[in-house]
Every structure is written in structure tokens, then in C-alpha cells.
XYZ file of C-alpha atoms in Angstrom:
700
model
C 104.296 98.449 149.561
C 103.684 101.787 149.568
C 101.939 103.741 146.741
C 105.108 104.604 145.841
C 106.709 101.496 145.244
C 106.601 100.495 141.542
C 104.475 97.092 140.243
C 107.202 96.607 137.977
C 111.404 98.452 138.307
C 113.700 96.922 135.151
C 116.746 98.284 136.036
C 119.428 98.530 133.675
C 118.951 94.976 131.998
C 120.616 93.566 129.570
C 119.108 90.295 127.977
C 121.780 87.717 125.194
C 120.764 84.984 123.149
C 123.251 82.055 123.486
C 123.421 80.678 120.107
C 126.283 78.234 117.546
C 127.196 81.648 116.540
C 128.103 83.147 119.683
C 126.326 85.395 121.878
C 123.295 88.442 120.642
C 122.593 90.994 122.526
C 118.617 91.657 122.051
C 117.791 94.239 124.696
C 121.156 95.934 126.749
C 120.681 98.921 128.832
C 117.494 99.615 129.269
C 115.321 100.753 132.516
C 111.781 101.871 133.195
C 109.423 101.753 135.192
C 104.979 101.120 136.824
C 103.282 102.301 138.889
C 100.189 101.065 140.361
C 97.416 101.727 138.150
C 99.531 102.911 135.542
C 99.798 102.261 132.338
C 103.546 102.338 129.908
C 103.397 101.572 126.255
C 106.286 100.460 124.273
C 107.171 101.428 120.937
C 109.341 100.738 118.819
C 110.312 98.313 115.288
C 110.010 95.039 114.618
C 113.700 93.088 115.779
C 113.534 96.049 118.562
C 113.246 93.765 121.778
C 109.765 95.264 123.085
C 108.894 91.685 123.077
C 112.275 90.175 125.195
C 111.370 92.897 127.435
C 108.150 91.043 128.313
C 109.694 87.296 127.829
C 112.282 88.677 130.333
C 110.201 90.068 132.698
C 107.702 86.060 132.685
C 111.272 84.983 132.389
C 110.017 82.724 129.526
C 112.795 83.871 127.037
C 113.259 79.238 126.369
C 117.217 77.675 126.784
C 118.943 79.965 125.110
C 117.474 83.410 126.604
C 119.790 85.238 129.616
C 120.037 87.736 132.124
C 123.242 88.718 131.470
C 123.385 92.464 132.878
C 120.337 94.590 135.754
C 117.664 93.658 137.851
C 113.630 93.456 137.183
C 111.892 94.445 140.596
C 108.085 93.000 140.882
C 105.876 94.902 143.700
C 109.821 95.957 145.595
C 111.183 92.132 144.928
C 114.213 91.449 142.639
C 112.764 88.472 140.071
C 116.011 86.942 140.462
C 115.463 86.175 143.806
C 113.137 84.522 143.736
C 113.084 80.124 143.810
C 111.604 78.669 140.550
C 108.602 77.860 142.515
C 107.664 81.499 144.161
C 107.967 82.535 139.928
C 105.538 79.670 139.062
C 103.063 80.937 141.807
C 102.868 84.327 140.456
C 102.957 83.776 137.101
C 99.356 83.665 135.553
C 98.403 85.089 139.564
C 99.801 88.649 140.031
C 101.541 88.938 136.520
C 99.501 87.659 133.236
C 100.492 88.144 129.881
C 97.885 88.738 126.715
C 99.973 87.249 123.018
C 98.752 89.003 119.230
C 97.490 85.673 118.328
C 94.942 85.142 120.793
C 95.040 80.809 119.544
C 98.472 80.717 120.544
C 96.786 81.000 124.630
C 94.036 79.233 123.967
C 93.703 74.810 123.555
C 90.993 74.093 120.844
C 90.881 70.582 122.675
C 89.415 71.682 125.930
C 86.198 74.107 125.979
C 86.187 77.292 127.214
C 84.839 76.898 130.200
C 87.183 74.437 131.574
C 90.391 77.072 130.727
C 89.539 80.067 132.364
C 88.071 77.657 135.180
C 91.712 76.048 136.057
C 93.299 79.573 136.153
C 91.975 79.712 139.384
C 91.362 76.134 140.558
C 95.539 75.779 140.138
C 96.107 79.392 141.787
C 93.418 80.122 144.154
C 92.144 76.402 145.636
C 89.239 76.985 144.300
C 86.472 74.637 144.088
C 84.361 73.739 140.524
C 81.321 75.262 142.227
C 83.164 78.812 142.974
C 85.195 78.699 139.638
C 82.704 78.424 137.057
C 80.632 81.578 139.050
C 83.161 83.826 138.980
C 84.776 82.328 135.267
C 80.810 83.432 134.235
C 81.160 86.752 136.107
C 84.137 87.446 134.209
C 82.955 86.832 130.475
C 80.104 89.509 131.361
C 82.565 91.224 132.573
C 84.660 91.325 128.791
C 80.779 91.675 126.894
C 80.897 88.444 125.794
C 77.035 88.080 124.618
C 75.763 84.830 125.952
C 78.314 83.929 128.179
C 76.932 80.442 129.441
C 76.826 79.407 125.202
C 80.840 80.801 125.257
C 81.331 78.598 128.761
C 80.259 75.465 126.379
C 82.264 76.380 123.149
C 85.328 75.190 121.965
C 87.580 77.797 120.571
C 87.364 77.513 117.461
C 84.124 78.293 117.211
C 83.941 81.210 118.435
C 85.788 84.260 116.545
C 88.730 86.509 117.088
C 87.455 88.878 118.868
C 85.795 86.499 120.890
C 88.355 84.771 121.219
C 90.789 87.338 122.677
C 88.235 89.115 124.657
C 88.357 85.422 126.195
C 91.873 85.726 126.383
C 91.718 88.991 128.635
C 89.721 87.446 130.274
C 91.252 83.907 131.549
C 94.185 86.668 131.756
C 92.442 89.006 134.440
C 90.505 86.611 136.554
C 93.157 86.628 138.556
C 93.100 90.139 139.173
C 96.776 90.350 138.948
C 98.770 93.496 139.444
C 101.049 93.492 136.488
C 99.282 92.668 133.091
C 101.681 92.411 129.947
C 100.102 92.847 126.551
C 101.342 92.336 123.180
C 100.559 93.639 120.459
C 96.949 92.187 121.514
C 94.869 93.936 118.776
C 96.790 93.313 115.724
C 95.367 90.770 114.351
C 91.753 92.270 114.389
C 89.413 94.899 113.401
C 89.785 98.150 113.531
C 85.857 98.186 114.810
C 87.175 95.291 116.825
C 90.066 96.531 118.492
C 88.000 99.375 119.547
C 85.607 98.127 121.409
C 89.039 95.329 122.868
C 90.710 98.677 123.668
C 87.523 100.273 125.618
C 87.542 96.385 127.231
C 91.259 96.374 128.185
C 90.729 100.466 129.798
C 88.069 99.917 131.611
C 89.184 97.064 133.408
C 92.563 98.125 133.785
C 90.344 100.618 136.051
C 88.054 98.039 137.332
C 90.388 96.223 138.774
C 93.349 98.698 139.701
C 95.705 96.710 136.970
C 99.304 97.881 135.914
C 99.866 98.078 132.402
C 103.584 96.782 130.293
C 101.433 97.303 126.802
C 103.321 96.796 123.596
C 102.834 98.042 120.024
C 103.222 99.646 117.149
C 100.805 101.138 116.718
C 101.153 104.907 118.200
C 97.267 105.789 118.353
C 96.924 103.309 119.890
C 99.654 104.010 122.736
C 97.950 107.035 123.273
C 94.514 105.997 124.202
C 95.612 103.573 126.291
C 98.206 104.539 127.920
C 99.966 107.359 131.042
C 103.621 106.618 129.439
C 106.067 105.476 127.051
C 109.191 103.690 125.881
C 110.216 104.168 122.691
C 112.747 101.640 122.067
C 115.419 100.605 119.252
C 117.746 98.154 119.003
C 117.646 97.006 121.785
C 117.627 100.427 123.540
C 115.268 102.777 125.460
C 116.044 105.918 123.529
C 113.313 108.024 124.784
C 110.902 107.702 127.874
C 108.647 109.722 128.970
C 104.750 111.072 129.800
C 102.501 110.534 126.236
C 101.897 113.915 125.872
C 106.125 114.697 126.427
C 106.326 112.302 124.282
C 104.330 112.956 121.478
C 103.888 116.942 122.045
C 107.910 117.612 123.141
C 109.404 114.475 121.133
C 113.506 114.758 122.348
C 114.690 112.007 120.439
C 115.664 111.342 116.255
C 114.193 107.582 116.368
C 111.074 108.986 118.009
C 110.764 111.926 115.530
C 110.878 109.691 112.860
C 108.181 107.130 113.718
C 105.791 110.685 113.644
C 106.999 111.376 110.599
C 106.115 108.156 108.375
C 102.699 107.844 109.684
C 99.387 109.934 108.243
C 98.556 112.392 111.018
C 94.975 114.157 110.425
C 95.853 116.664 107.849
C 98.584 116.057 105.754
C 98.750 116.340 102.072
C 99.958 113.500 99.791
C 100.949 116.380 97.776
C 102.731 119.130 99.479
C 104.085 116.744 102.915
C 104.442 113.286 101.720
C 105.492 110.925 104.118
C 109.218 110.991 106.066
C 110.795 107.104 105.856
C 113.059 107.025 108.269
C 116.276 105.710 105.840
C 118.026 103.032 106.334
C 117.085 99.444 108.457
C 117.573 98.120 111.587
C 121.368 97.175 112.321
C 121.553 93.182 113.003
C 122.901 93.496 116.751
C 125.962 92.332 116.104
C 126.447 94.899 113.311
C 125.492 97.722 116.327
C 128.050 100.503 115.958
C 130.010 101.831 118.236
C 127.972 105.046 119.952
C 124.763 106.188 118.420
C 122.925 102.386 117.512
C 120.869 104.886 115.277
C 123.796 106.776 114.151
C 124.152 105.095 110.585
C 120.413 106.269 109.469
C 120.143 110.085 111.727
C 119.745 113.157 110.170
C 121.339 114.557 113.250
C 123.988 112.399 113.206
C 127.674 113.952 114.262
C 131.130 112.841 113.734
C 132.797 113.262 116.643
C 129.911 114.007 118.902
C 127.966 110.778 118.067
C 130.076 108.406 118.574
C 132.968 108.360 120.674
C 131.378 106.730 123.200
C 128.209 104.439 124.530
C 125.404 106.930 124.480
C 122.407 107.143 128.517
C 119.442 108.204 129.041
C 119.214 111.929 130.103
C 116.804 113.603 131.432
C 115.320 116.534 128.854
C 115.230 120.139 130.923
C 112.038 121.342 132.276
C 110.393 118.372 131.263
C 109.861 115.791 133.871
C 110.299 112.580 133.932
C 111.495 112.525 130.338
C 114.427 110.891 129.210
C 116.473 110.766 125.750
C 118.879 108.807 124.485
C 120.626 111.603 122.661
C 123.898 113.784 122.143
C 122.690 116.568 120.212
C 118.977 116.366 121.297
C 118.868 120.632 123.235
C 120.664 121.193 119.873
C 117.597 120.472 117.243
C 114.795 122.601 115.903
C 112.613 120.129 116.257
C 110.278 121.412 113.741
C 112.171 121.642 110.883
C 111.736 119.219 107.949
C 114.766 118.189 106.071
C 116.169 119.544 102.739
C 115.245 118.050 99.887
C 111.382 117.534 100.732
C 109.524 117.473 97.401
C 106.089 118.466 96.612
C 104.129 117.517 93.987
C 101.273 119.153 91.627
C 97.436 117.306 92.898
C 96.980 114.503 90.280
C 94.309 115.424 87.618
C 92.255 112.196 87.341
C 91.489 110.960 83.304
C 89.522 108.859 81.297
C 87.081 106.092 82.773
C 88.700 102.542 82.912
C 86.707 100.592 85.094
C 83.054 100.467 85.685
C 81.404 97.951 87.826
C 77.748 97.662 87.947
C 75.487 95.643 89.770
C 77.579 93.282 90.043
C 76.702 90.234 92.210
C 78.817 86.836 93.597
C 77.154 83.962 95.703
C 79.056 81.462 96.546
C 76.921 77.962 96.347
C 78.185 76.328 99.294
C 76.764 72.273 101.565
C 76.035 73.116 104.793
C 77.344 70.031 106.291
C 79.962 69.816 103.582
C 82.059 68.010 106.465
C 79.435 65.037 107.345
C 78.597 64.153 103.831
C 74.917 67.033 104.013
C 73.591 67.644 101.071
C 71.807 70.468 102.183
C 73.443 73.879 100.618
C 73.706 77.669 101.411
C 74.451 81.388 99.368
C 77.049 83.047 101.018
C 76.285 86.438 99.644
C 80.083 87.834 99.710
C 79.170 91.104 96.219
C 75.641 92.273 95.679
C 74.449 94.145 94.147
C 77.491 96.881 93.786
C 78.138 99.524 91.652
C 81.220 101.906 91.331
C 83.599 103.663 88.335
C 87.549 103.880 88.602
C 89.429 106.578 86.304
C 92.525 106.939 84.832
C 95.764 107.831 88.193
C 93.611 107.906 91.114
C 93.520 105.976 93.582
C 90.757 104.471 94.861
C 90.323 102.956 98.598
C 88.359 100.248 99.359
C 87.226 100.058 103.360
C 85.534 97.262 106.178
C 85.827 95.155 108.731
C 86.513 90.750 107.708
C 84.284 89.373 106.128
C 82.967 92.743 104.493
C 83.913 91.336 100.418
C 86.802 93.419 99.326
C 88.196 90.672 98.448
C 85.678 89.189 96.724
C 85.664 91.662 94.839
C 89.076 91.750 94.361
C 89.154 88.578 92.805
C 86.538 88.611 90.129
C 88.138 91.771 88.724
C 91.501 90.158 88.678
C 89.768 87.122 86.923
C 90.299 84.543 89.627
C 86.396 84.568 90.284
C 83.356 84.885 87.648
C 80.708 86.961 88.851
C 77.537 85.554 89.235
C 76.013 88.751 87.876
C 75.698 92.635 87.097
C 78.939 94.014 84.757
C 82.586 94.565 84.895
C 83.561 96.790 82.088
C 87.405 97.578 81.259
C 87.899 100.002 78.507
C 84.656 98.947 77.846
C 84.724 95.431 77.495
C 83.044 93.608 79.653
C 85.628 90.354 81.794
C 83.080 90.087 84.929
C 82.629 86.130 82.839
C 85.993 85.383 81.791
C 87.829 83.520 83.552
C 91.689 83.862 84.459
C 92.673 81.404 82.080
C 90.607 82.226 79.976
C 92.212 86.286 79.449
C 93.976 87.100 77.140
C 97.765 88.611 77.645
C 97.171 92.206 77.391
C 93.838 91.838 79.703
C 95.988 89.749 82.427
C 98.278 93.048 82.169
C 95.874 95.223 83.019
C 95.056 94.657 86.047
C 97.626 93.600 88.272
C 97.881 92.902 92.500
C 100.276 93.613 95.320
C 98.951 91.348 98.144
C 99.539 91.301 101.752
C 102.234 89.708 102.609
C 105.293 89.932 100.478
C 106.955 86.358 102.635
C 104.440 84.758 100.733
C 104.286 85.480 96.690
C 108.251 85.418 95.760
C 109.665 82.067 95.074
C 112.265 81.035 97.595
C 114.148 79.200 94.774
C 114.834 81.350 92.174
C 116.377 84.457 92.452
C 114.598 88.367 92.051
C 116.007 88.989 88.832
C 115.090 85.743 87.670
C 111.671 85.735 88.828
C 110.775 89.553 86.949
C 112.219 88.125 84.177
C 110.207 85.436 84.454
C 106.618 87.972 84.444
C 108.240 89.687 81.101
C 107.976 86.472 79.320
C 104.533 86.218 80.587
C 103.315 89.135 79.195
C 105.507 89.469 75.749
C 107.288 91.895 77.006
C 111.060 92.303 75.283
C 112.525 91.096 72.519
C 115.123 88.800 74.352
C 116.770 86.971 77.221
C 119.292 90.802 76.981
C 116.241 92.767 76.257
C 114.140 91.785 79.492
C 117.230 92.056 81.505
C 117.581 95.354 80.488
C 113.944 95.777 81.595
C 113.927 94.142 84.877
C 117.043 95.682 85.952
C 115.097 99.213 84.940
C 111.763 98.085 87.377
C 113.800 97.840 89.835
C 115.584 101.227 89.464
C 111.361 102.523 89.478
C 111.194 100.402 93.238
C 114.050 101.712 94.238
C 116.780 98.370 94.579
C 119.991 98.492 93.792
C 120.560 96.325 90.806
C 122.978 94.482 92.332
C 119.279 92.607 94.215
C 119.242 90.660 91.001
C 121.261 88.477 91.917
C 119.797 87.279 95.292
C 117.581 84.842 97.052
C 114.545 86.131 99.034
C 115.664 84.832 101.951
C 118.115 87.360 101.698
C 115.770 90.835 101.532
C 113.535 92.096 103.859
C 109.420 92.339 104.879
C 109.780 95.745 102.985
C 112.372 94.795 100.313
C 110.082 92.396 99.432
C 106.951 93.718 99.320
C 108.749 96.128 97.080
C 109.807 92.992 94.350
C 106.021 92.367 94.945
C 105.166 95.983 93.794
C 108.094 95.904 90.741
C 106.504 92.383 89.736
C 102.423 93.669 89.907
C 104.272 97.029 87.088
C 106.092 94.558 85.443
C 103.581 94.438 81.946
C 102.257 98.089 82.560
C 99.166 97.646 83.974
C 96.543 100.066 84.181
C 94.247 99.113 87.114
C 97.012 97.907 90.188
C 94.906 96.396 93.272
C 96.499 96.699 96.835
C 95.451 94.641 99.093
C 97.079 95.743 102.622
C 99.996 96.264 100.484
C 100.868 97.412 104.132
C 100.054 96.213 106.714
C 102.353 94.116 107.920
C 105.295 96.029 107.399
C 106.853 98.431 110.056
C 105.568 102.226 110.243
C 108.602 103.825 108.717
C 108.471 100.878 106.221
C 104.406 101.243 105.520
C 105.716 104.697 104.471
C 108.780 104.156 101.974
C 106.713 101.550 100.069
C 103.503 104.121 100.014
C 105.336 106.919 99.029
C 106.428 104.883 96.323
C 102.729 103.132 95.219
C 102.596 106.487 94.566
C 105.791 107.375 92.914
C 105.166 105.648 90.567
C 100.919 106.477 89.697
C 101.497 109.643 89.277
C 104.974 108.699 86.526
C 102.366 106.370 84.776
C 98.754 107.041 84.941
C 98.046 103.871 86.694
C 94.273 103.314 88.544
C 94.897 101.980 91.620
C 92.240 100.279 93.981
C 93.932 99.829 97.541
C 92.159 97.613 99.593
C 92.584 99.188 103.174
C 91.190 98.398 107.015
C 93.190 101.108 108.199
C 91.172 104.889 107.954
C 94.439 106.758 108.760
C 96.235 105.732 105.635
C 93.439 106.113 103.220
C 92.487 109.563 104.574
C 96.043 110.359 103.343
C 96.473 108.353 100.008
C 92.661 107.709 98.394
C 90.793 110.627 96.044
C 87.800 108.502 97.002
C 86.199 105.928 99.267
C 84.456 103.076 98.752
C 82.766 101.277 102.512
C 81.765 97.347 102.407
C 79.470 96.337 105.217
C 79.060 92.953 104.373
C 78.942 92.702 100.690
C 77.086 96.278 99.969
C 78.468 99.843 99.852
C 77.525 101.058 102.523
C 78.725 104.179 101.668
C 80.808 105.992 98.287
C 82.427 109.110 97.644
C 85.354 111.368 97.570
C 87.339 111.461 100.915
C 87.286 114.559 102.091
C 83.029 113.469 102.194
C 83.674 109.777 103.747
C 85.391 111.608 106.160
C 82.975 114.743 106.992
C 79.382 114.206 107.953
C 76.916 112.787 107.040
C 78.601 109.835 107.414
C 76.678 106.470 107.005
C 76.137 104.631 110.593
C 78.852 102.173 109.880
C 81.465 104.711 108.467
C 80.906 106.496 111.067
C 81.191 103.633 113.704
C 84.381 103.404 111.331
C 85.718 106.696 111.590
C 85.385 106.285 115.085
C 87.630 103.498 115.923
C 90.403 104.514 113.974
C 93.718 105.240 116.747
C 95.545 108.736 116.406
C 98.377 108.951 117.266
C 98.094 112.727 117.265
C 97.034 115.043 120.900
C 95.146 117.678 119.448
C 92.630 115.267 118.109
C 89.296 115.238 120.162
C 87.230 112.231 118.784
C 83.598 111.109 119.638
C 83.520 107.134 120.723
C 81.628 105.211 118.912
C 81.763 100.836 120.094
C 79.614 98.686 117.574
C 78.296 95.916 119.796
C 78.323 92.414 118.507
C 80.286 91.003 115.877
C 80.081 91.097 111.871
C 76.799 88.597 111.330
C 77.713 85.181 109.011
C 77.474 86.216 104.896
C 76.158 82.554 104.982
C 72.784 83.781 107.563
C 72.834 87.668 106.645
C 70.321 89.754 108.525
C 66.706 90.692 106.771
C 66.593 94.744 105.656
C 69.584 97.253 105.982
C 72.572 94.924 106.544
C 74.083 96.965 109.509
C 70.291 97.110 111.240
C 71.857 94.152 113.904
C 74.715 96.659 114.951
C 72.555 100.627 114.292
C 72.401 102.704 116.502
C 69.943 104.291 114.429
C 67.934 102.396 113.672
C 65.191 103.470 116.645
C 65.496 106.865 114.517
C 63.575 105.061 111.359
C 59.459 103.748 112.212
C 57.903 100.380 111.470
C 60.523 98.205 111.516
C 61.822 99.100 107.748
C 65.496 98.616 108.477
C 64.938 94.814 109.972
C 62.463 94.639 106.336
C 63.394 96.378 102.905
C 67.474 96.805 101.760
C 67.498 100.657 101.846
C 67.987 102.600 98.759
C 71.106 104.143 97.647
C 71.028 108.665 98.511
C 72.557 110.100 96.129
C 74.077 113.193 97.923
C 76.225 115.961 96.012
C 79.083 114.951 93.217
C 78.210 111.231 94.192
C 78.348 111.109 97.201
C 76.243 108.136 97.737
C 74.829 106.608 101.346
C 72.841 103.143 101.757
C 70.233 104.246 104.878
C 66.935 104.148 105.741
C 67.618 107.563 107.679
C 66.084 110.827 106.046
C 68.605 113.056 104.548
C 67.492 115.566 107.697
C 68.881 113.053 110.211
C 72.266 113.187 108.293
C 72.393 116.356 108.143
C 72.158 116.541 111.483
C 75.421 114.206 112.850
C 78.508 116.189 114.090
C 81.818 115.157 112.940
C 83.903 112.543 114.357
C 87.093 114.294 114.846
C 87.700 117.606 115.932
C 90.884 119.273 117.197
C 92.391 121.598 119.977
C 95.506 122.951 120.183
C 98.479 121.273 121.197
C 100.914 122.181 123.926
C 104.526 122.733 122.786
C 107.390 123.949 124.578
C 106.822 127.194 125.839
C 103.948 126.640 127.908
C 105.645 124.673 130.615
C 106.121 127.052 133.674
C 109.810 127.742 133.892
C 111.814 125.486 136.910
């Protein structure tokens, strides 16, 4: 095979699924190629066909899936001409796939070492001794601590990040020519994600592996890929180098994706996010002509709906293609008409005060075996902060840092071990939700992460909102409550007809809007939003984010926004609280948190943000190890086991003592032993360079 022969070449691929109702076309006229050593990104909304393309390459579409047109060539050979034995031979050896959920690839009943060794024994006929040695070496390559212990462990004994590293090791053991990655970091914390992405890039270079990287995260695509293909409703709509597609996009859908995500410099008052209107069409409801037409701001009758639109080359852009009839005549820098700006919200009086809050759990160390020994889990440790009317406070940190425990105490689902929580001057930390009066329950409400789990599938949307109104004693009659329910649907910008719908008839974004409607039904003073947009596509994220802010501006509600996505935090929050292992390690205004001085953990979090902007230059700080267990926290500073600055503090102070909170300016506080001079000398994590424009492209 010559250097010019693509590792993977897909031409005019069509894939359909055949069900009782008939044929469902999932992928149509899809083409892309991946050259040796190249990483190709595949992006688009859920349901656009990204994973189906990968499954088509693996020939893993089940009994109902079938390739109905086009070809897939691997290293110059048409895979359609390969026998089942040949396909079986190259799967796992020359083509490997890493799935979103690592436990989907691991056998819970087998030790990790045995599962790794099987790859070499089956595909290469390696001896047990050789397979063991090479598996151990690969675990060192994926930077897992104590590889011998890992080999002896079962998957459930490892963290999510460690499980994903095991899956990566398994995929790379036979040094495949092509690696397919289907959302490999979606379920991981942002710091773990940064380590995995760094690992994938390094190993790709080491082994010369080509990659097809499927993701909805444009920032990850920028950091990992050379080229990108954007998919919409089963079709590729734009393809080119990452720089061309990111900086000189030539399809309205690509533009819509970028306008839906908060990039550095975005201002929630001056430059709101612009959600893509409408929804992805169902396969049997695709329009004639441009599939994106019904949602496109540039749609033109008589131009965009007269033929099936092919991919067309973009003039002066090498290997850049767009499936748009009008891309040469559009002004790609113009903003849509009717964008509304808002004056900055003025925060009001203090509504919530948390002082030295502690929440401990006593758990049996070996409860499954009937042991009596107990250990204490310190979920929250001396938390202190205030919240004011009309203010958005973001609470950020890795899984296990205590964010959700804090939310449970505020809501009364748990009671505090020590400290105080004061709502409008009244202490509520020791009063469980069953003992709180209706007014207090209504005052603090929650929008949950997963909209699918918060609605009763057996009741209509309207009846569930009315039930909430009844609980909060709102309305004097059924008719009054029904009218109030309809106004809540208006508030979350859903048609009133949705009151009669069942949850199964709603999309994920529509369900989350119902969750928002229920949260605001009792006119709450505080809304705790726990990862409210993380389960949604980027365009739906933009719509729900703007909805939350619009309601907040109108009602003056305080919002506690729990998130691991620092890009959206930077956009939405007025103040930020950074938590680590139960402690607040830094808090301040959003501008203060995103500029030095930083707590070392904040610095690592900021470095881990994947940013979909080619003008951003980032200082990389990858954390070693996993967050320690709250059941067995380290002595001294909770972050000292992962901190690269520890050697700058003398006499082992970090290992011995919990650091005091250093008060800087305007309420900016950092819990760290580093002297102020050292904090002040920190360099910015993010810096900006000038973007290349179309004018910079030399004339042909």
C-alpha cells in the first residue's frame, strides 16, 4: 500500500435499517477518507448517523441493518468483497473500536489481565508469557498506576477513567491501522477527559494509527483531529481541514453548531447563544432537496428544494466541500436579524447564606460481608458562601467533589452534620424536606440532569405540572390551576397543545423544558440546576440555557448552576465556586476565576476545557491520578496528592495541614498554602491569537 492510499475510503455510502414499518434510511450518500496517520473527526447532533457509519465500517449493524449503496475500502480493498472470515480477522486486529461506555467492552466476570491477553492470543497466536508481558507494557503506555495490580483487578474495581484506559489499551494491543472512537470521553470528568485525549494523541503518533473520532464536542475535534466531516440527517454536509471548517465554514448547519456553543468572549447579555430552530427530521419525513432546509435561516424556495443537493467543492479551499446551493452568495459574518440584547442584571438582597457547612456519612467498611467497622465519608467540609437575588452562581468540580451532596442539603433531601444554611434569615440545615412547610419547599426547587427520569411516563405533561401546582397550593380551582399550567408552557416556550401529550411524545429538549416549567411552578427564590444541559445536543443546550436566563431575568430568581462544563459556566455565571473533595478551594467572580491567580486545581480545570476556537492558545496542565476517595481523604490539603506546586511549599506543610482561605480582592478567595507572590506570578491558561480569514488565502 502506498502512502497515498487511504487507510479508510468511504464513497457514496448508504445504510438502511429494515423494520416492520419498512425501510429506514439512516445514512445516505456519505463519503469521507482517512489517510495514513490522519485523524478524521465526525460531528453532528444525536441521530444524524455518526455511529451508524462506524458500525458500517465494523460490519456490526445487527440483523436489520444493511448497506444499500456505495463502498467502504480498507487499505485499498473493498470490504464488501471480503469473506466473513476475513472480516473477523481484521476486526480487533487491524480495525479496533472504542465505545462511549467502557463497561460495554469489558467482561465484568474476568480480570483485566485475562481480557487484554485474549486479544493477542486470539489475533496473533501469542504465547501466554508473551501476551502477559505485552499487556503489561501496554498498561504502562496508557499511564495506569501499578500495572501489575491492574492486571489482577476486575473492571468494577477501577474508576471510569481507568476503565476507559483499559479499553484503549485493549484496542491498541495489536497495533491496528485504524481506530474508531465513538464518544470515548463523554461519560468522564473534564480532567479525566483531558488525560484520555492527551493519551489518544500520543499513542496515535507512537503507533502511527489513523483515527475516525466521533464526537458532538467541537472543542475535542479541534484538539485531536486533522480533518472534520459534519453530518446532518444521514448526510455529510461539510468536510475539510479542521481550520477551514472552523474558521471558514461554508454550510449553515455548521454555522448553527458554532453559534450554539459559548466560545471565549461570548457575553450572555450582549451576544446570546443562537439555537438552531426546529428539530432533526425523522428519516421518513426528510424534505426534498436540502435536508436542513426547514431549519435554515438562508433557505430559498426554488433554489434549495429543486434537487438532491450534492457535495460541492469550495473555491480557493483545498479539499473543502459543502452540501449547500447558496454557500457562495451568503455573508458568513452577518448575524441573524432580531437578536435581543439585555442590560446586565443587578443582583438584589442576600437570600441564601451557607456557613461552615459539613455533611458526613457513616458507612460500614464491609457492610456487604456484615462487618461492623464504620468509616466516615466527608462529603462536604466547612463550605461557606452567599447567594443573592437574580444572581447565577456556578458550582464546578469533578465527580465526587460534593456538588450534589450540597444540593441535597439545600433541598432538604439530606440534613447537615454541622454548620448553618440560612434561607431569608431562617435556618433550614436541620429540617428535612418532609418537615419543611410548603413555602420553604417551593422556595428551593431543582432542574435535574436527565429529563427522561423526571417525568411520569403514564401521565400527560399538563397533569404533571398541575400536580406540582396542587402541591404548592397555587390556584383556587381546577380551572385556575389549568390556566396557570398553560402560562407555564408559554413561559418555557412550548405550544399549549403539549399539555395533552405524554412524555414519550417529547424530545429530550422538550422534556427538559417541562422540567424547567415544574421547577418554576411555585415561583421559587432559588433554582438548583444540576447539569441541566449536559444530556442534550449542543443546539438544544443553547435553547435551554437561554430559556433559563430569560426566566431568571424576568423573575429575579437565584440560580445555583452545577456543572463540569466550564465553557458554559464562563458564559452563564456571575460567580463561580470551585469544589474539590468536599472543600471549596476557590470562589470569586467569573472573571476572577478565569484569570490568574488560580488555585492549582482551578488551573487544571481551565486547562482541561476543550475550546472550539482556533484563535485560543492553551497552556496544558494534565492532572496525574484520580480524585482520592472521600472515605479515605489525604492528610493536609485535599489536593496535595495531585498538585504540581507542592514542592514550592516548604516543610511538608501541604501534607500536614488543611490550608487557610486566602482573601484576595473583591471576595476572591483561594484555599492554598502557596504564598501570594507565587499565586500572583501564575501565567494565564488561555491566550488568543489572530484568526486567519478568507482574505489570507492566496488566489488560485
